[in-house]
Amino acid sequence: METSPIPVVTVQTAPFEDQRPGTNGLRRKTAVFEGKKNYLQNYIQSLLSSIDLRDRQGCTMVVGSDGRYFSRAATEVIVQMAAANGIGRLVIGHNGLLSTPAVSCIIRKIKAIGGIILTASHNPGGPSGDFGIKFNVANGGPSTDTVMERICQVSRTLEEYAICPDLHIDLSRLGRQEFDLENKFKPFRVEIVDSVEVYLQLLRNIFDFSAIKSLLTGPDQLKIHIDAMNGVMGPYIRRILCEELGAPANSAVNCVPLEDFGGRPPEPNLIYATSLVEAMKGGDLGFGAAFDADGDRYMILGENGFFVNPSDSVAIMAANLSSIPYFRQLGVKGFARSMATSTALDRVAKALKLALYETPTGWRYFGNLMDTGRCSLCGEESFGTGSDHIREKDGLWSVLMWLSIMAARKQSVEQIVKEHWAKFGRNYFCRFDYEGLEPRAAFYLMRDLESVMSDKAFTSQKFAVGDHVYSVERADNFEYIDPVDGNVARNQGLRIVFTDASRLVFRMSGSGGGTGATVRIYAESFERDPERHNRETQVVLGPLIAIALKISNVHERTGRRGPNVIT
């Protein structure tokens, strides 16, 4: 029996004033998206309308999620609205699941116009947690500032949205589903694809899988412990590390994606990945890693819980790219890091006589550099590293980088890190996070601190803490001029550089869930002497932190006794 075409319905709505996407898309408490009438629909319509109508008609988009609560309901709304707005084909991960790196990979592989990722990264899930919508553009990377501004402008004047409320898909059934719509000449197509396969094919072309497999299965087998933290990475770890590369099944834990991530924030750091930390402290395991909810961030631990700072991680990768077939074949063009990330990468770039780009925080700033062949490897201090194989940070790629380096050098994690320090020096580095601050208090804190730093006398100031004396060399509010298109990004963080190359950085983060502001303080100190490479980070950086607290008055101005998180 012939079925009737599915109707396209136009629904009247009113604009919301708070739908400007931030560094990682639009993040809010889940209750806002789920409970505020038309909030989700308004944002999806704004996102779709930001794409030129001529480009949108009949195009292909990718949709995936990290599996958090409300993702399935939101995916159905996205499908219904994409159909109504002229999108020709959606490619969606099996059961709605796709890691952020996999979305970037698929966008590039099938030349899609972009992709929608439902994730709030490392933020908590569940009904009382956070939800987010991120739009990646045609190069596979996050939206540029221009795209985000366009979405925001549409959202402020939106009066209606288009939807096909009678269109329903089965996310569990692999393959193609087609739908006839009213007033549409061609059927709307949805393809449910294996979440792992296309991404796995890409990794096979980057790494020497046989060398990694020998490391994980040979006579001197490296015992590993990988924690998916009940996010999207479970299927990827099982398929790639266990089935493809031979790691024992019991080396992968928390691999079932859960809507609330098992009741803990899916954040791969020493505070929240406690089960990994405890497992590694036992001394029986040689390599450990954890991933965040959507699989773009990672943490590396060595035997006895030896922690690899993310800023060191990207520098060590840079120094060992000759271990990787992909880089041997294509060569290395240059490196990039966010301004807040330590300068360890700079030292490798200098030794290799390669360009080093310092960008604002936000992976979108690396895209132009990679698209124009200026950058091969980039990283951020927030546990994110990637290369030009996609346009996102990539947690599993980073783990395979480390395993490849270990296989080539036949050394432990700790030996590799300490040899790197001996050769290049050690950059002691830490970050203090003050989360959930009253937004006005955070704004005025940063404004007044900039006023202090802008005083001409500040650049000649000396700070004495115990037997340490730090002399200010320069202080500014970081500004980035994109070397490709000349776009200028201002007010990207306050930084103080001292004459001994120590640094303090203060910045407000744009990646929260809409519950207050976050101020981050970063401290860095360089040590050349190998005899002083094994000191406690907090001891080394204590004097710098004391200076940061004194000049910012962060505790007095926020009523806090200390940071929420130290990493």
mmCIF file of N, CA, C and O in Angstrom, residues 4 23 45 75 85 109 140 154 230 239 250 253 283 319 327 337 397 410 441 461 542 553 557:
data_model
loop_
_atom_site.group_PDB
_atom_site.id
_atom_site.type_symbol
_atom_site.label_atom_id
_atom_site.label_comp_id
_atom_site.label_asym_id
_atom_site.label_seq_id
_atom_site.Cartn_x
_atom_site.Cartn_y
_atom_site.Cartn_z
ATOM 1 N N SER A 4 1.412 7.984 2.224
ATOM 2 C CA SER A 4 1.336 9.403 1.877
ATOM 3 C C SER A 4 2.655 10.093 2.216
ATOM 4 O O SER A 4 3.346 9.718 3.174
ATOM 5 N N THR A 23 33.035 28.393 22.760
ATOM 6 C CA THR A 23 34.195 27.707 22.197
ATOM 7 C C THR A 23 33.841 26.316 21.680
ATOM 8 O O THR A 23 34.344 25.875 20.657
ATOM 9 N N GLN A 45 17.173 25.230 14.265
ATOM 10 C CA GLN A 45 16.754 26.041 13.116
ATOM 11 C C GLN A 45 17.768 27.148 12.837
ATOM 12 O O GLN A 45 18.105 27.417 11.673
ATOM 13 N N THR A 75 18.361 13.825 18.756
ATOM 14 C CA THR A 75 18.704 13.333 17.416
ATOM 15 C C THR A 75 17.455 13.232 16.545
ATOM 16 O O THR A 75 17.468 13.608 15.364
ATOM 17 N N ASN A 85 14.126 21.208 6.308
ATOM 18 C CA ASN A 85 14.929 22.341 5.845
ATOM 19 C C ASN A 85 15.750 22.040 4.595
ATOM 20 O O ASN A 85 16.663 22.797 4.257
ATOM 21 N N LYS A 109 35.679 12.538 4.778
ATOM 22 C CA LYS A 109 35.662 11.379 3.877
ATOM 23 C C LYS A 109 34.550 11.488 2.834
ATOM 24 O O LYS A 109 34.770 11.221 1.645
ATOM 25 N N GLY A 140 35.661 19.578 8.597
ATOM 26 C CA GLY A 140 35.642 18.627 9.713
ATOM 27 C C GLY A 140 35.934 19.255 11.054
ATOM 28 O O GLY A 140 35.866 18.595 12.081
ATOM 29 N N VAL A 154 20.915 34.732 13.663
ATOM 30 C CA VAL A 154 19.648 34.110 13.284
ATOM 31 C C VAL A 154 18.800 33.850 14.530
ATOM 32 O O VAL A 154 17.593 34.100 14.562
ATOM 33 N N ASN A 230 32.675 5.297 30.492
ATOM 34 C CA ASN A 230 31.263 5.116 30.111
ATOM 35 C C ASN A 230 30.767 6.162 29.126
ATOM 36 O O ASN A 230 29.582 6.495 29.081
ATOM 37 N N ARG A 239 36.907 -2.378 19.677
ATOM 38 C CA ARG A 239 37.133 -2.763 18.282
ATOM 39 C C ARG A 239 38.586 -2.561 17.843
ATOM 40 O O ARG A 239 39.184 -3.410 17.176
ATOM 41 N N ASN A 250 40.061 -7.674 28.994
ATOM 42 C CA ASN A 250 39.952 -7.111 30.345
ATOM 43 C C ASN A 250 40.846 -5.880 30.549
ATOM 44 O O ASN A 250 40.859 -5.298 31.631
ATOM 45 N N VAL A 253 38.086 -1.015 30.277
ATOM 46 C CA VAL A 253 37.064 -0.952 31.326
ATOM 47 C C VAL A 253 36.102 0.211 31.088
ATOM 48 O O VAL A 253 36.411 1.158 30.369
ATOM 49 N N GLY A 283 51.513 -1.062 39.861
ATOM 50 C CA GLY A 283 52.826 -1.399 39.329
ATOM 51 C C GLY A 283 52.840 -2.552 38.337
ATOM 52 O O GLY A 283 53.884 -2.842 37.739
ATOM 53 N N ALA A 319 58.578 15.502 19.024
ATOM 54 C CA ALA A 319 59.980 15.094 18.961
ATOM 55 C C ALA A 319 60.156 13.678 18.419
ATOM 56 O O ALA A 319 61.282 13.266 18.119
ATOM 57 N N PHE A 327 53.740 10.512 9.115
ATOM 58 C CA PHE A 327 54.601 11.695 9.087
ATOM 59 C C PHE A 327 55.878 11.434 8.287
ATOM 60 O O PHE A 327 56.430 12.355 7.680
ATOM 61 N N ARG A 337 50.087 25.478 19.166
ATOM 62 C CA ARG A 337 49.548 25.249 20.504
ATOM 63 C C ARG A 337 48.710 26.448 20.904
ATOM 64 O O ARG A 337 48.890 27.557 20.387
ATOM 65 N N TRP A 397 43.725 8.532 18.728
ATOM 66 C CA TRP A 397 44.919 8.788 17.908
ATOM 67 C C TRP A 397 46.114 9.109 18.815
ATOM 68 O O TRP A 397 47.229 8.617 18.580
ATOM 69 N N LYS A 410 61.298 1.317 22.506
ATOM 70 C CA LYS A 410 61.439 0.208 23.467
ATOM 71 C C LYS A 410 61.750 0.727 24.867
ATOM 72 O O LYS A 410 62.640 0.258 25.574
ATOM 73 N N ALA A 441 31.184 39.195 38.875
ATOM 74 C CA ALA A 441 32.402 39.186 39.696
ATOM 75 C C ALA A 441 33.601 38.738 38.872
ATOM 76 O O ALA A 441 34.697 39.309 38.977
ATOM 77 N N GLN A 461 58.196 45.675 37.206
ATOM 78 C CA GLN A 461 57.957 45.262 38.591
ATOM 79 C C GLN A 461 58.679 43.957 38.918
ATOM 80 O O GLN A 461 58.845 43.085 38.067
ATOM 81 N N GLY A 542 54.743 27.021 43.365
ATOM 82 C CA GLY A 542 54.141 27.704 44.512
ATOM 83 C C GLY A 542 54.372 29.201 44.530
ATOM 84 O O GLY A 542 53.417 29.993 44.715
ATOM 85 N N ASN A 553 43.716 38.911 43.402
ATOM 86 C CA ASN A 553 42.792 38.929 44.547
ATOM 87 C C ASN A 553 41.600 38.000 44.315
ATOM 88 O O ASN A 553 40.473 38.304 44.725
ATOM 89 N N ARG A 557 37.891 38.373 46.026
ATOM 90 C CA ARG A 557 36.850 38.913 45.154
ATOM 91 C C ARG A 557 35.748 37.901 44.837
ATOM 92 O O ARG A 557 34.663 38.287 44.406
#
